[in-house]
Amino acid sequence: MVEMAGKSNSRKKKSSNSSSSFSSDNAEDPDYTVRWPRRMSSQETFTSLSGWKRKTNTCEVKGLQNTAGTSEIKGKRTRATKKKDIKKGEMPVIKTSKMAQARKEPGYLKIERINFGRKRSSTSGRNKNIEDENDQEKKFSLTRSGRSSENENDKKNKKRATIFSWLIDSKTVKENAEVFYMDDYSKRIIKEGIIRREGILCNCCHKIFSAASFIVHSGRGSAKPFERIFTSKNQLSLLSCMIRAWNKPDECERRKFNGIQTKGNACDSYDDACMICADGGNLMCCEVCNSTYHQDCIELKEVPRGSWYCPYCVCKFCGHPARENDYLLECPQCEKRYHWDCHVRRELKIIDLNTIPCAPFCEKSCKEVNYKLERNMVGLKNELDEGFSWSLLHQMDDDTGIYLNDTYKRTVCHSKLAVALRLMEDCFETIVDRHTRINVIRSVVYNCGANFKRIQFRGFYTAVLEKDDEIISVASLRIHGTKLAEMPFIATSNIYRSKGMCKKLMIAIESALCYLNVEYLVIPSTSERISNWIEKYGFRLLDSTLNREIIRRNTLMFHDSIRLQKSLVSSFLAKSGRSPGGMVF
């Protein structure tokens, strides 16, 4: 066998039994003249054995005269004989493609083709330029790195927590849909662009802008940018698209009331988890509501005989349950109950219940906290340094006590809540209450109500840190009057982790709580994260005094978590009447 070296530039010496298909057919080749007599002799032997009649032909090669015979009954033509006949004109020339003809021309240099992103050049000879190959390899590696960076950017863009990304995923607006900005007065189209997950891609400069920046880029200004940007296909404003996405059935399902139905005996309508620690076991049942407690969690030395009332079914002021011909009112802010007579004696004034659409607040401090939240904080964008901003969000349905007449602010607030939920779900594993099977994170972000006190989340607010309409960090807050506030969840987008975003949001939250005159911030933490909260954020383990306050309140807790606390000192912002964002009311 002959060992072939592919497309090697060096000629290797062939053995005597080399196949003719591997030898050259060029008459000017030295090997050709050496092998020609050997070929003719082998052909003569073959024809003599066959008994064919022959006629002589003379072939002249480089001064050598050899006589070779050809058969009158022509056999199968070889490649060499075909080339000879074509030169003599005995056979018609077979038409070849332009590409094949170009390869035979001596002036032909390169034919480039792309094969899996890699460029290769074929020349008329078998020689390869090593430098060209290295250059192609470099280009190929650059192409691969460029493609990988593009794929990484696509993954990042898909995780962008923006309203545009929410609209695309809800199939309300298609990605790359054309939009335009219309002037408020002239009704002319000023600027056009394309919707992307991270923002609006401008057609003129090919840069990504937020909704507000897109209008500023067009040389105009608008306080309601989502109302003045329209889709080209159906002429709907982005605000209308946001309302459609918010009212879709699957979105409405996420924020529904959590009505828990008890299993088995209908008489047993109590919760299966402790109100304090959220764990099961031997529980004490309240005489009035469906709440249950551990004896140790409620700090009782012994189980009381007869009827027992939980801290939510007794008066906040006197500690007694509802009497005959009387009932307990519930404070809209701290959710504590109280006797009307006890409240009047403390306030020293008469209030006509017929003139108040809801139950009055238990104390003046709760009324002030609720007023600041509703009028000065919810839905308001507070500017920070370096282009960042933060705001407080809340689902503002009519039955929650918070109502904004401004449809635009309400819609933007609800849309940001939906985006905040997506970010929370990306950062946390799904947390399902093992006793009621509800989605805890979803119910907290959408401040859903429930018929069980333990999973009643109507008082929750969502704080978000933003930049260019992209939500970066999210935290859940519930304010229990001026005594304490709880923060069970805080999350930062994977793209912005380890960049100080959580710290920036925590500073804004603490400033807001100081503005509301809240004394303590309480969080549940896993054992692995306790040192991080203590060293970086100034928290410490919960003391017994604050623990007694928590017993009297509905706080979210997980059975494998540990509570931490942080004391909040009223800063200059709270005392001077300034908002957390530095704005004066």
PDB file of N, CA and C in Angstrom, residues 496-549:
ATOM      1  N   TYR A 496     -27.010  42.780  38.744  1.00  0.00           N
ATOM      2  CA  TYR A 496     -26.476  43.879  39.546  1.00  0.00           C
ATOM      3  C   TYR A 496     -26.024  43.449  40.940  1.00  0.00           C
ATOM      4  N   ARG A 497     -25.837  42.174  41.156  1.00  0.00           N
ATOM      5  CA  ARG A 497     -25.404  41.736  42.480  1.00  0.00           C
ATOM      6  C   ARG A 497     -23.938  42.083  42.712  1.00  0.00           C
ATOM      7  N   SER A 498     -23.602  42.219  43.992  1.00  0.00           N
ATOM      8  CA  SER A 498     -22.237  42.565  44.434  1.00  0.00           C
ATOM      9  C   SER A 498     -21.807  43.928  43.913  1.00  0.00           C
ATOM     10  N   LYS A 499     -22.770  44.831  43.725  1.00  0.00           N
ATOM     11  CA  LYS A 499     -22.466  46.185  43.264  1.00  0.00           C
ATOM     12  C   LYS A 499     -23.034  47.247  44.196  1.00  0.00           C
ATOM     13  N   GLY A 500     -23.443  46.848  45.405  1.00  0.00           N
ATOM     14  CA  GLY A 500     -23.933  47.806  46.386  1.00  0.00           C
ATOM     15  C   GLY A 500     -25.375  48.226  46.193  1.00  0.00           C
ATOM     16  N   MET A 501     -26.142  47.501  45.366  1.00  0.00           N
ATOM     17  CA  MET A 501     -27.529  47.888  45.108  1.00  0.00           C
ATOM     18  C   MET A 501     -28.421  47.614  46.322  1.00  0.00           C
ATOM     19  N   CYS A 502     -28.194  46.489  46.995  1.00  0.00           N
ATOM     20  CA  CYS A 502     -28.984  46.168  48.184  1.00  0.00           C
ATOM     21  C   CYS A 502     -28.751  47.204  49.283  1.00  0.00           C
ATOM     22  N   LYS A 503     -27.514  47.612  49.449  1.00  0.00           N
ATOM     23  CA  LYS A 503     -27.183  48.632  50.445  1.00  0.00           C
ATOM     24  C   LYS A 503     -27.858  49.953  50.120  1.00  0.00           C
ATOM     25  N   LYS A 504     -27.899  50.288  48.841  1.00  0.00           N
ATOM     26  CA  LYS A 504     -28.527  51.543  48.429  1.00  0.00           C
ATOM     27  C   LYS A 504     -30.023  51.531  48.734  1.00  0.00           C
ATOM     28  N   LEU A 505     -30.678  50.405  48.474  1.00  0.00           N
ATOM     29  CA  LEU A 505     -32.105  50.312  48.774  1.00  0.00           C
ATOM     30  C   LEU A 505     -32.356  50.287  50.276  1.00  0.00           C
ATOM     31  N   MET A 506     -31.490  49.628  51.034  1.00  0.00           N
ATOM     32  CA  MET A 506     -31.658  49.586  52.483  1.00  0.00           C
ATOM     33  C   MET A 506     -31.555  50.978  53.093  1.00  0.00           C
ATOM     34  N   ILE A 507     -30.652  51.793  52.596  1.00  0.00           N
ATOM     35  CA  ILE A 507     -30.522  53.166  53.102  1.00  0.00           C
ATOM     36  C   ILE A 507     -31.802  53.947  52.837  1.00  0.00           C
ATOM     37  N   ALA A 508     -32.381  53.771  51.645  1.00  0.00           N
ATOM     38  CA  ALA A 508     -33.625  54.465  51.317  1.00  0.00           C
ATOM     39  C   ALA A 508     -34.773  53.985  52.201  1.00  0.00           C
ATOM     40  N   ILE A 509     -34.844  52.693  52.464  1.00  0.00           N
ATOM     41  CA  ILE A 509     -35.914  52.152  53.306  1.00  0.00           C
ATOM     42  C   ILE A 509     -35.786  52.661  54.735  1.00  0.00           C
ATOM     43  N   GLU A 510     -34.589  52.640  55.278  1.00  0.00           N
ATOM     44  CA  GLU A 510     -34.389  53.123  56.644  1.00  0.00           C
ATOM     45  C   GLU A 510     -34.702  54.610  56.751  1.00  0.00           C
ATOM     46  N   SER A 511     -34.363  55.369  55.722  1.00  0.00           N
ATOM     47  CA  SER A 511     -34.699  56.789  55.723  1.00  0.00           C
ATOM     48  C   SER A 511     -36.207  56.995  55.703  1.00  0.00           C
ATOM     49  N   ALA A 512     -36.914  56.165  54.931  1.00  0.00           N
ATOM     50  CA  ALA A 512     -38.372  56.274  54.877  1.00  0.00           C
ATOM     51  C   ALA A 512     -39.003  55.910  56.215  1.00  0.00           C
ATOM     52  N   LEU A 513     -38.490  54.888  56.876  1.00  0.00           N
ATOM     53  CA  LEU A 513     -39.034  54.496  58.172  1.00  0.00           C
ATOM     54  C   LEU A 513     -38.774  55.566  59.230  1.00  0.00           C
ATOM     55  N   CYS A 514     -37.638  56.217  59.139  1.00  0.00           N
ATOM     56  CA  CYS A 514     -37.377  57.331  60.056  1.00  0.00           C
ATOM     57  C   CYS A 514     -38.340  58.483  59.798  1.00  0.00           C
ATOM     58  N   TYR A 515     -38.664  58.702  58.542  1.00  0.00           N
ATOM     59  CA  TYR A 515     -39.644  59.736  58.185  1.00  0.00           C
ATOM     60  C   TYR A 515     -41.015  59.412  58.771  1.00  0.00           C
ATOM     61  N   LEU A 516     -41.315  58.123  58.916  1.00  0.00           N
ATOM     62  CA  LEU A 516     -42.585  57.692  59.507  1.00  0.00           C
ATOM     63  C   LEU A 516     -42.492  57.509  61.016  1.00  0.00           C
ATOM     64  N   ASN A 517     -41.326  57.816  61.602  1.00  0.00           N
ATOM     65  CA  ASN A 517     -41.092  57.706  63.047  1.00  0.00           C
ATOM     66  C   ASN A 517     -41.203  56.264  63.557  1.00  0.00           C
ATOM     67  N   VAL A 518     -40.801  55.313  62.751  1.00  0.00           N
ATOM     68  CA  VAL A 518     -40.797  53.908  63.157  1.00  0.00           C
ATOM     69  C   VAL A 518     -39.534  53.637  63.969  1.00  0.00           C
ATOM     70  N   GLU A 519     -39.668  52.894  65.052  1.00  0.00           N
ATOM     71  CA  GLU A 519     -38.552  52.685  65.966  1.00  0.00           C
ATOM     72  C   GLU A 519     -37.652  51.514  65.572  1.00  0.00           C
ATOM     73  N   TYR A 520     -38.227  50.394  65.114  1.00  0.00           N
ATOM     74  CA  TYR A 520     -37.430  49.197  64.851  1.00  0.00           C
ATOM     75  C   TYR A 520     -37.793  48.601  63.489  1.00  0.00           C
ATOM     76  N   LEU A 521     -36.775  47.967  62.901  1.00  0.00           N
ATOM     77  CA  LEU A 521     -36.964  47.176  61.689  1.00  0.00           C
ATOM     78  C   LEU A 521     -36.619  45.730  62.024  1.00  0.00           C
ATOM     79  N   VAL A 522     -37.529  44.802  61.726  1.00  0.00           N
ATOM     80  CA  VAL A 522     -37.373  43.386  62.051  1.00  0.00           C
ATOM     81  C   VAL A 522     -37.355  42.585  60.756  1.00  0.00           C
ATOM     82  N   ILE A 523     -36.423  41.625  60.679  1.00  0.00           N
ATOM     83  CA  ILE A 523     -36.321  40.765  59.498  1.00  0.00           C
ATOM     84  C   ILE A 523     -36.162  39.311  59.933  1.00  0.00           C
ATOM     85  N   PRO A 524     -36.675  38.347  59.152  1.00  0.00           N
ATOM     86  CA  PRO A 524     -36.342  36.933  59.365  1.00  0.00           C
ATOM     87  C   PRO A 524     -35.122  36.573  58.527  1.00  0.00           C
ATOM     88  N   SER A 525     -34.204  35.832  59.095  1.00  0.00           N
ATOM     89  CA  SER A 525     -32.970  35.493  58.384  1.00  0.00           C
ATOM     90  C   SER A 525     -32.634  34.024  58.597  1.00  0.00           C
ATOM     91  N   THR A 526     -32.009  33.440  57.592  1.00  0.00           N
ATOM     92  CA  THR A 526     -31.483  32.084  57.750  1.00  0.00           C
ATOM     93  C   THR A 526     -30.203  32.138  58.577  1.00  0.00           C
ATOM     94  N   SER A 527     -29.836  31.024  59.160  1.00  0.00           N
ATOM     95  CA  SER A 527     -28.653  30.990  60.025  1.00  0.00           C
ATOM     96  C   SER A 527     -27.377  31.311  59.253  1.00  0.00           C
ATOM     97  N   GLU A 528     -27.341  30.986  57.955  1.00  0.00           N
ATOM     98  CA  GLU A 528     -26.135  31.250  57.166  1.00  0.00           C
ATOM     99  C   GLU A 528     -25.930  32.728  56.893  1.00  0.00           C
ATOM    100  N   ARG A 529     -27.004  33.529  56.925  1.00  0.00           N
ATOM    101  CA  ARG A 529     -26.915  34.944  56.563  1.00  0.00           C
ATOM    102  C   ARG A 529     -26.910  35.875  57.768  1.00  0.00           C
ATOM    103  N   ILE A 530     -26.952  35.328  58.963  1.00  0.00           N
ATOM    104  CA  ILE A 530     -27.032  36.185  60.153  1.00  0.00           C
ATOM    105  C   ILE A 530     -25.800  37.069  60.277  1.00  0.00           C
ATOM    106  N   SER A 531     -24.623  36.497  60.111  1.00  0.00           N
ATOM    107  CA  SER A 531     -23.388  37.282  60.253  1.00  0.00           C
ATOM    108  C   SER A 531     -23.322  38.399  59.225  1.00  0.00           C
ATOM    109  N   ASN A 532     -23.828  38.162  58.035  1.00  0.00           N
ATOM    110  CA  ASN A 532     -23.819  39.196  57.003  1.00  0.00           C
ATOM    111  C   ASN A 532     -24.711  40.369  57.390  1.00  0.00           C
ATOM    112  N   TRP A 533     -25.902  40.096  57.915  1.00  0.00           N
ATOM    113  CA  TRP A 533     -26.803  41.164  58.332  1.00  0.00           C
ATOM    114  C   TRP A 533     -26.249  41.933  59.536  1.00  0.00           C
ATOM    115  N   ILE A 534     -25.584  41.233  60.422  1.00  0.00           N
ATOM    116  CA  ILE A 534     -25.049  41.898  61.613  1.00  0.00           C
ATOM    117  C   ILE A 534     -23.844  42.766  61.268  1.00  0.00           C
ATOM    118  N   GLU A 535     -22.924  42.248  60.471  1.00  0.00           N
ATOM    119  CA  GLU A 535     -21.682  42.962  60.183  1.00  0.00           C
ATOM    120  C   GLU A 535     -21.864  44.095  59.171  1.00  0.00           C
ATOM    121  N   LYS A 536     -22.665  43.879  58.150  1.00  0.00           N
ATOM    122  CA  LYS A 536     -22.777  44.864  57.072  1.00  0.00           C
ATOM    123  C   LYS A 536     -23.924  45.844  57.252  1.00  0.00           C
ATOM    124  N   TYR A 537     -24.995  45.412  57.935  1.00  0.00           N
ATOM    125  CA  TYR A 537     -26.190  46.256  57.996  1.00  0.00           C
ATOM    126  C   TYR A 537     -26.585  46.654  59.412  1.00  0.00           C
ATOM    127  N   GLY A 538     -25.837  46.234  60.401  1.00  0.00           N
ATOM    128  CA  GLY A 538     -26.070  46.714  61.755  1.00  0.00           C
ATOM    129  C   GLY A 538     -27.228  46.067  62.487  1.00  0.00           C
ATOM    130  N   PHE A 539     -27.659  44.880  62.105  1.00  0.00           N
ATOM    131  CA  PHE A 539     -28.733  44.186  62.817  1.00  0.00           C
ATOM    132  C   PHE A 539     -28.161  43.417  64.008  1.00  0.00           C
ATOM    133  N   ARG A 540     -29.051  42.992  64.890  1.00  0.00           N
ATOM    134  CA  ARG A 540     -28.664  42.150  66.016  1.00  0.00           C
ATOM    135  C   ARG A 540     -29.820  41.214  66.343  1.00  0.00           C
ATOM    136  N   LEU A 541     -29.544  40.243  67.194  1.00  0.00           N
ATOM    137  CA  LEU A 541     -30.572  39.277  67.547  1.00  0.00           C
ATOM    138  C   LEU A 541     -31.726  39.951  68.286  1.00  0.00           C
ATOM    139  N   LEU A 542     -32.906  39.399  68.131  1.00  0.00           N
ATOM    140  CA  LEU A 542     -34.110  39.976  68.721  1.00  0.00           C
ATOM    141  C   LEU A 542     -34.059  39.865  70.242  1.00  0.00           C
ATOM    142  N   ASP A 543     -34.352  40.984  70.927  1.00  0.00           N
ATOM    143  CA  ASP A 543     -34.368  40.952  72.387  1.00  0.00           C
ATOM    144  C   ASP A 543     -35.771  40.625  72.895  1.00  0.00           C
ATOM    145  N   SER A 544     -35.855  40.374  74.178  1.00  0.00           N
ATOM    146  CA  SER A 544     -37.125  39.923  74.769  1.00  0.00           C
ATOM    147  C   SER A 544     -38.188  41.015  74.759  1.00  0.00           C
ATOM    148  N   THR A 545     -37.769  42.279  74.891  1.00  0.00           N
ATOM    149  CA  THR A 545     -38.744  43.375  74.921  1.00  0.00           C
ATOM    150  C   THR A 545     -39.472  43.494  73.589  1.00  0.00           C
ATOM    151  N   LEU A 546     -38.715  43.482  72.503  1.00  0.00           N
ATOM    152  CA  LEU A 546     -39.332  43.588  71.181  1.00  0.00           C
ATOM    153  C   LEU A 546     -40.065  42.300  70.816  1.00  0.00           C
ATOM    154  N   ASN A 547     -39.618  41.193  71.350  1.00  0.00           N
ATOM    155  CA  ASN A 547     -40.304  39.926  71.081  1.00  0.00           C
ATOM    156  C   ASN A 547     -41.722  39.934  71.647  1.00  0.00           C
ATOM    157  N   ARG A 548     -41.914  40.570  72.798  1.00  0.00           N
ATOM    158  CA  ARG A 548     -43.261  40.677  73.370  1.00  0.00           C
ATOM    159  C   ARG A 548     -44.155  41.559  72.506  1.00  0.00           C
ATOM    160  N   GLU A 549     -43.555  42.546  71.837  1.00  0.00           N
ATOM    161  CA  GLU A 549     -44.332  43.375  70.909  1.00  0.00           C
ATOM    162  C   GLU A 549     -44.732  42.574  69.669  1.00  0.00           C
TER     163      GLU A 549
END
